[in-house]
Structure formats: C-alpha cells, structure tokens
Amino acid sequence: MYGIGELITAGFALFAMLFGAGNLIFPPILGYELGNNWIIAAFAFILTGVGIPLLGLISVAVTGKSVHNFADKVAPWFSKFYAIALILSIGPLLALPRTGATAYEVTFFHAGFTSPIMKYVYLGIYFTVALFFSLKSSEVVDRIGKILTPILLIVLFVILVKGIFFNDLTVVEKTFELPFKKGFIEGYQTLDALAMIVFAGVILNAVRKGKKLTKQQEFSFLIKTGLIATIGLTIVYAGLTYIGATFGNFELASGAEKTDLLVKISETLLGNIGYVVLAICVAGACLTTSIGLIVTVAEYFSTVLKISYEKLVIITTIWAYFVAIFGVNIIVIISVPILIFLYPMSIALIFMNLFKIENDKVHKAVVFICGVIGLYEAFGVMGIALPEKIVNIYNMLPLSNLGLAWLLPALVVGFVCGIKKNR
C-alpha cells in the first residue's frame, strides 16, 4: 500500500512534469489578446489543457493500457505509428527542446545576454542538469516531487497572489471573435493530453518500486495523483489568464518573443526582483517537465530498440539541446500543425478507451475521420491552399467555429459503425 506522503509527492511531481514551457507562456498571452473575453478563453484552455489530460489519465487507469497499445484497436501498425509520433512530439522534436529554449529566453536573453555563445553555454548547463535527474527513472518522481516542485509552487504562488489580489490594473475591454476556439486550440500547445498518456506510466513505475499493488490500488493512486495535479493546473491557468487580461493595454514590440509578456508582467508586479522571481519560476517549470519527457522517451524506445535506457537518455538530451538552439518561436511555429493533426485523434482514443469501446471498426472509422479533419486544419495553419470544394465542405461542419469540426462527424461515424456491428 502507498502512504499519503507518497501520494502528495507523486501529485506534485505530475503537476511539475505537466507544467512546462507552454503552460507558463500561453495563458498570459491568451488573456492579453482576449481581454474581457478571458473567462471563456480560460475555460476552453482548461478544457484541453486540464480536463482532457485528466480523462486521459483515467482511461489509462481504467484500461491498464500504456502508450504501446493505446491505439491497438485501430491497427497494430497504426498503434506503433501513433506511439512513436506521440513520443517524438512530446519529446525531442517539440516539447523537450522548447523547455530549454524558454528557460534561456526568459532567464538570460531578456537580461541582455544575447551572445550565441551564452545561449550554447546556458542550454548546455540546463540539459546537463536534466540529464542528471533523468538517469535513474525510478527516482524521478521523488527527485521532482520533493526537491524541485516545492520551489516552483512557492514562486508561482507569489506571482499569482500579487497579480490577482494586489494588482492596480483592470481587465481591458477587447473585441475578439471566437474566444472559445482560440482558447481550445491554444490548450493544445500545453501538450498535456498527449503527455498524460505516457506520464501515467512513469508515475506507476515509480510507485510500484518495492511494492505489490492491486489493480484497484493502482487505479486509486493514479486518480488521486491526477486530481492533485489537475486542480493545481486549473488554478494556475485561470490566474495567469486573468493577469494577462489586465495587461491588455501594454504594447509589445513588433515581432516580440512569446516570452516577452511574461517578463513585462513580472517586472511590473514585483519590481526589480520580479525578473529574478520569474527566472526561477520558468527554469523550475521547464526543468521538471524536461526531466519527465526525457524519462518518457528513453523508457519507451528502450523497449523498442536494442539500446539501453541510459544511452537513450543521453541521445535524447543531446538532440533536444541542438533543437532548442532555434528558439521558442520557431519551435512553436513547427509544433502547431503537428498538434492540430494529433490532438483530435488523441482525444477520440482517450474517450474510446475510457468507455471501453471494443468495436475495432468504430476505432478505425473514428480515428480516420479525426485524422482527415485534423490534417485539413494542419494544412490551413501552414497556409497550404486546398480545393474550394474541400474548403466548403469543412465550413459546413458543425462546431468548426469552436475548433471542434471533427467532433460530430466522429460521433456519427462511430455510432453508425457500432450499429452495423451489432446487427
């Protein structure tokens, strides 16, 4: 059996692993851009950034499926493709290097250390620390939950309390169409729905160490851990979005980095020490997430490839270092179409696993529809022109203005396939 201390430690660790670069950057920008529409946008952001990840955790706990077989009802080849695409997206290609790039841009770049050499040195130190914490996967939860998360929570608490209760600024009135869609799509950038599917395994592997837990005990542990993490994320997201909405009148320079608003907020709210507080917060948030991601990538590929876990930790970290050099903006630009393609399929798989839908045809049809619509939206984000007939068909889909064009088609196709199977 597990104790209350282990539960809290695991909950804190999961919160810290999920709360990374995007989680800190995007809520304030969302509030800044939408002003008085921030509540709708924050709700939509929390839906994709907290609600769906929690359902993903529950689906893993209910079915006992890992990322290896999360999509096995579609087809064995697709399950492997999906798992690899998922792991690479939340790992060395997008999320992992983004953590290092964000940490550098906030802590050093904005302090005036713009030399490329300084960037290389900072990222080298950052990923070396991440490497050290990741080499023993069984100790990751304890190291993050007991050492790094308390520091991160204290600093976040200071920013939120000052920004919400001791902020002379008020929410700015702004006109913005489709605030729900904006918040919903921005929630994809957290990558948490994707990460939760694999982080659940990291948490379980750590708590299983030296214990024999029943299925019911594992389920209980995962759900309680997830609730601790997601309640914390909800509070932080709502608070950061509100704070961003109060800064709507501040002008950002043309071509400003994604991290510029965070710097402006911290310096305005906390004065000269604000930048130091923000630097600690960002470095802590990014580092805890990067550790979880490195462990996830290395654990997965060590079972697929004939390479040891330790070697894969080193390879993953080195690769992320070189990608991080390109900076946050470029990584975000690359990530948006990939996430828009992957997220609808991932959400559909989460729900089908959660409700234990065993019909293979339903899985195949739903994932296909979500994939096609997600691919269309990804092309749109990349500015690729498609035939007018296809555009008109997409515009006719219900809920497309909410970023949910795939939802009703997936439900209809799944229902029809389910009926045919039962006849």
Short mmCIF file of C-alpha atoms in Angstrom, two decimals, residues 103-363:
data_model
loop_
_atom_site.label_atom_id
_atom_site.label_comp_id
_atom_site.label_asym_id
_atom_site.label_seq_id
_atom_site.Cartn_x
_atom_site.Cartn_y
_atom_site.Cartn_z
CA ALA A 103 14.21 28.84 -19.92
CA TYR A 104 17.06 30.55 -21.78
CA GLU A 105 14.95 33.32 -23.34
CA VAL A 106 13.40 34.31 -20.02
CA THR A 107 16.37 33.90 -17.71
CA PHE A 108 19.26 35.11 -19.87
CA PHE A 109 18.14 36.55 -23.21
CA HIS A 110 15.89 39.18 -21.61
CA ALA A 111 18.65 40.03 -19.14
CA GLY A 112 20.78 41.18 -22.07
CA PHE A 113 22.92 38.06 -22.54
CA THR A 114 22.21 37.73 -26.25
CA SER A 115 25.53 36.25 -27.35
CA PRO A 116 25.16 32.91 -29.19
CA ILE A 117 27.97 31.57 -27.03
CA MET A 118 25.96 32.39 -23.90
CA LYS A 119 22.98 30.53 -25.35
CA TYR A 120 25.10 27.45 -26.05
CA VAL A 121 26.58 27.52 -22.54
CA TYR A 122 23.23 28.06 -20.80
CA LEU A 123 21.48 25.29 -22.75
CA GLY A 124 24.44 23.01 -22.10
CA ILE A 125 24.15 23.51 -18.33
CA TYR A 126 20.33 23.23 -18.44
CA PHE A 127 20.27 19.92 -20.29
CA THR A 128 23.15 18.55 -18.21
CA VAL A 129 21.08 19.09 -15.05
CA ALA A 130 18.07 17.49 -16.74
CA LEU A 131 20.26 14.57 -17.75
CA PHE A 132 21.47 14.06 -14.18
CA PHE A 133 17.93 13.90 -12.78
CA SER A 134 16.79 11.54 -15.56
CA LEU A 135 19.47 8.82 -15.44
CA LYS A 136 17.59 6.79 -12.79
CA SER A 137 13.95 6.66 -13.86
CA SER A 138 12.79 5.03 -10.61
CA GLU A 139 13.94 8.08 -8.64
CA VAL A 140 12.47 10.77 -10.91
CA VAL A 141 9.17 11.15 -9.05
CA ASP A 142 10.91 11.58 -5.69
CA ARG A 143 13.50 13.98 -7.07
CA ILE A 144 10.92 16.20 -8.75
CA GLY A 145 8.17 15.94 -6.13
CA LYS A 146 10.39 16.55 -3.10
CA ILE A 147 13.14 18.82 -4.45
CA LEU A 148 12.00 20.84 -7.46
CA THR A 149 8.21 21.16 -7.18
CA PRO A 150 8.09 22.97 -3.79
CA ILE A 151 10.37 25.70 -5.19
CA LEU A 152 8.19 26.02 -8.28
CA LEU A 153 4.96 26.21 -6.25
CA ILE A 154 6.28 28.91 -3.91
CA VAL A 155 7.37 31.12 -6.80
CA LEU A 156 4.09 30.58 -8.69
CA PHE A 157 2.17 31.45 -5.53
CA VAL A 158 4.00 34.79 -5.23
CA ILE A 159 3.23 35.74 -8.86
CA LEU A 160 -0.43 34.70 -8.69
CA VAL A 161 -1.21 36.38 -5.36
CA LYS A 162 0.43 39.64 -6.43
CA GLY A 163 -1.19 39.58 -9.88
CA ILE A 164 -4.71 38.71 -8.69
CA PHE A 165 -5.10 40.45 -5.32
CA PHE A 166 -2.55 43.26 -5.37
CA ASN A 167 -2.75 44.42 -8.98
CA ASP A 168 -3.85 48.00 -9.69
CA LEU A 169 -4.59 47.16 -13.33
CA THR A 170 -8.06 46.13 -14.51
CA VAL A 171 -9.18 43.81 -17.29
CA VAL A 172 -9.06 45.55 -20.68
CA GLU A 173 -12.10 45.64 -22.98
CA LYS A 174 -11.30 43.96 -26.30
CA THR A 175 -13.26 42.68 -29.28
CA PHE A 176 -12.34 39.16 -30.25
CA GLU A 177 -14.26 36.69 -32.39
CA LEU A 178 -14.47 33.04 -31.38
CA PRO A 179 -12.73 33.26 -27.96
CA PHE A 180 -13.68 29.65 -27.16
CA LYS A 181 -11.97 28.33 -30.30
CA LYS A 182 -8.89 30.41 -29.56
CA GLY A 183 -8.61 29.05 -26.01
CA PHE A 184 -9.38 25.49 -27.08
CA ILE A 185 -6.68 25.43 -29.77
CA GLU A 186 -4.15 27.20 -27.54
CA GLY A 187 -4.70 24.44 -24.98
CA TYR A 188 -3.17 22.03 -27.48
CA GLN A 189 0.14 23.84 -27.00
CA THR A 190 0.46 22.52 -23.45
CA LEU A 191 0.76 19.01 -24.98
CA ASP A 192 -0.61 17.71 -21.67
CA ALA A 193 -3.30 15.45 -23.15
CA LEU A 194 -0.53 13.72 -25.09
CA ALA A 195 1.93 13.74 -22.21
CA MET A 196 -0.55 12.39 -19.64
CA ILE A 197 -0.93 9.13 -21.56
CA VAL A 198 2.75 8.40 -21.08
CA PHE A 199 3.39 10.20 -17.77
CA ALA A 200 0.88 7.88 -16.10
CA GLY A 201 3.30 5.04 -16.77
CA VAL A 202 6.20 6.98 -15.25
CA ILE A 203 4.18 7.62 -12.07
CA LEU A 204 3.08 3.98 -11.80
CA ASN A 205 6.60 2.62 -12.38
CA ALA A 206 7.86 4.80 -9.56
CA VAL A 207 5.16 3.84 -7.03
CA ARG A 208 5.43 0.13 -7.91
CA LYS A 209 9.06 0.16 -6.77
CA GLY A 210 9.31 -2.35 -3.93
CA LYS A 211 5.53 -2.77 -3.68
CA LYS A 212 2.89 -5.19 -4.85
CA LEU A 213 -0.18 -3.10 -5.62
CA THR A 214 -3.52 -4.49 -6.72
CA LYS A 215 -5.22 -3.14 -9.84
CA GLN A 216 -7.66 -1.28 -7.60
CA GLN A 217 -4.83 0.31 -5.59
CA GLU A 218 -3.04 1.39 -8.78
CA PHE A 219 -6.27 2.89 -10.12
CA SER A 220 -6.90 4.75 -6.86
CA PHE A 221 -3.33 6.06 -6.75
CA LEU A 222 -3.41 7.33 -10.33
CA ILE A 223 -6.77 9.08 -9.93
CA LYS A 224 -5.80 10.81 -6.68
CA THR A 225 -2.44 11.81 -8.12
CA GLY A 226 -4.16 13.19 -11.22
CA LEU A 227 -6.62 15.22 -9.17
CA ILE A 228 -3.83 16.85 -7.16
CA ALA A 229 -2.00 17.79 -10.36
CA THR A 230 -5.03 18.99 -12.34
CA ILE A 231 -6.52 21.10 -9.53
CA GLY A 232 -3.17 22.87 -9.28
CA LEU A 233 -3.01 23.38 -13.05
CA THR A 234 -6.57 24.79 -13.16
CA ILE A 235 -5.79 27.40 -10.51
CA VAL A 236 -2.56 28.44 -12.20
CA TYR A 237 -4.06 28.65 -15.73
CA ALA A 238 -7.06 30.70 -14.64
CA GLY A 239 -4.86 33.04 -12.61
CA LEU A 240 -2.29 33.57 -15.37
CA THR A 241 -5.00 34.19 -17.99
CA TYR A 242 -6.64 36.79 -15.76
CA ILE A 243 -3.32 38.53 -15.10
CA GLY A 244 -2.63 38.63 -18.84
CA ALA A 245 -6.05 40.22 -19.42
CA THR A 246 -5.14 43.08 -17.07
CA PHE A 247 -2.07 43.85 -19.19
CA GLY A 248 -4.04 44.30 -22.40
CA ASN A 249 -3.00 47.96 -22.78
CA PHE A 250 0.72 47.22 -22.63
CA GLU A 251 2.34 47.40 -26.05
CA LEU A 252 4.69 44.64 -27.11
CA ALA A 253 7.27 45.33 -29.78
CA SER A 254 6.63 44.04 -33.28
CA GLY A 255 7.98 40.51 -33.62
CA ALA A 256 8.22 40.14 -29.84
CA GLU A 257 9.13 36.74 -28.48
CA LYS A 258 6.45 34.62 -26.81
CA THR A 259 8.21 35.15 -23.50
CA ASP A 260 8.19 38.99 -23.63
CA LEU A 261 4.80 39.37 -21.95
CA LEU A 262 5.87 37.20 -19.02
CA VAL A 263 8.87 39.43 -18.44
CA LYS A 264 6.69 42.56 -18.62
CA ILE A 265 4.20 41.12 -16.12
CA SER A 266 6.81 40.02 -13.59
CA GLU A 267 8.72 43.30 -13.66
CA THR A 268 5.51 45.37 -13.36
CA LEU A 269 4.06 43.32 -10.49
CA LEU A 270 7.21 42.62 -8.49
CA GLY A 271 9.56 45.47 -9.37
CA ASN A 272 13.30 44.92 -9.68
CA ILE A 273 13.14 41.48 -8.07
CA GLY A 274 10.40 40.43 -10.50
CA TYR A 275 12.78 39.27 -13.15
CA VAL A 276 14.66 37.06 -10.68
CA VAL A 277 11.41 35.54 -9.42
CA LEU A 278 10.28 34.84 -12.98
CA ALA A 279 13.63 33.36 -13.94
CA ILE A 280 13.43 30.89 -11.03
CA CYS A 281 9.84 30.02 -11.89
CA VAL A 282 10.50 29.47 -15.59
CA ALA A 283 13.69 27.49 -15.02
CA GLY A 284 11.91 25.28 -12.46
CA ALA A 285 8.83 24.72 -14.62
CA CYS A 286 10.84 23.92 -17.71
CA LEU A 287 13.36 21.71 -15.93
CA THR A 288 10.76 19.50 -14.21
CA THR A 289 8.92 18.95 -17.47
CA SER A 290 12.11 18.23 -19.41
CA ILE A 291 13.07 15.54 -16.88
CA GLY A 292 9.71 13.82 -17.24
CA LEU A 293 9.94 13.99 -21.02
CA ILE A 294 13.47 12.60 -21.19
CA VAL A 295 12.48 9.68 -18.97
CA THR A 296 9.38 9.01 -21.08
CA VAL A 297 11.28 8.97 -24.38
CA ALA A 298 14.11 6.81 -23.06
CA GLU A 299 11.78 4.31 -21.36
CA TYR A 300 9.68 3.88 -24.49
CA PHE A 301 12.47 3.48 -27.03
CA SER A 302 14.49 1.20 -24.73
CA THR A 303 11.66 -1.32 -25.18
CA VAL A 304 11.51 -0.80 -28.95
CA LEU A 305 15.21 -0.53 -29.80
CA LYS A 306 18.13 -2.60 -28.58
CA ILE A 307 19.64 0.38 -26.80
CA SER A 308 19.94 0.80 -23.03
CA TYR A 309 17.85 3.32 -21.12
CA GLU A 310 20.94 5.29 -20.04
CA LYS A 311 22.25 5.64 -23.62
CA LEU A 312 18.83 6.80 -24.84
CA VAL A 313 18.69 9.42 -22.08
CA ILE A 314 21.99 10.82 -23.34
CA ILE A 315 20.95 10.68 -27.03
CA THR A 316 17.59 12.34 -26.34
CA THR A 317 19.16 15.10 -24.28
CA ILE A 318 21.82 15.91 -26.89
CA TRP A 319 19.23 16.03 -29.68
CA ALA A 320 16.98 18.34 -27.64
CA TYR A 321 19.95 20.63 -26.99
CA PHE A 322 20.53 21.24 -30.70
CA VAL A 323 16.83 21.78 -31.49
CA ALA A 324 16.49 24.23 -28.57
CA ILE A 325 19.08 26.49 -30.19
CA PHE A 326 16.47 27.52 -32.82
CA GLY A 327 14.38 29.29 -30.14
CA VAL A 328 10.79 29.22 -28.86
CA ASN A 329 9.07 30.99 -31.76
CA ILE A 330 10.38 28.63 -34.42
CA ILE A 331 9.59 25.55 -32.32
CA VAL A 332 6.03 26.81 -31.71
CA ILE A 333 5.51 27.51 -35.44
CA ILE A 334 6.60 23.94 -36.24
CA SER A 335 4.53 22.42 -33.44
CA VAL A 336 1.12 23.95 -34.21
CA PRO A 337 0.24 21.91 -37.36
CA ILE A 338 1.59 18.70 -35.80
CA LEU A 339 -0.51 19.17 -32.66
CA ILE A 340 -3.64 20.13 -34.61
CA PHE A 341 -3.25 16.84 -36.52
CA LEU A 342 -2.54 14.65 -33.47
CA TYR A 343 -4.94 16.10 -30.89
CA PRO A 344 -8.35 15.14 -32.39
CA MET A 345 -7.19 11.52 -32.80
CA SER A 346 -5.76 11.50 -29.28
CA ILE A 347 -8.94 12.88 -27.72
CA ALA A 348 -11.02 10.32 -29.61
CA LEU A 349 -8.75 7.47 -28.47
CA ILE A 350 -8.93 8.70 -24.87
CA PHE A 351 -12.74 8.57 -24.89
CA MET A 352 -12.98 5.24 -26.71
CA ASN A 353 -10.56 3.65 -24.24
CA LEU A 354 -12.26 5.35 -21.31
CA PHE A 355 -15.65 3.89 -22.23
CA LYS A 356 -14.09 0.55 -23.18
CA ILE A 357 -15.40 0.53 -26.73
CA GLU A 358 -14.20 -2.82 -28.07
CA ASN A 359 -15.52 -2.50 -31.64
CA ASP A 360 -12.47 -2.34 -33.94
CA LYS A 361 -14.50 -0.79 -36.77
CA VAL A 362 -15.56 2.09 -34.53
CA HIS A 363 -11.93 2.77 -33.58
#
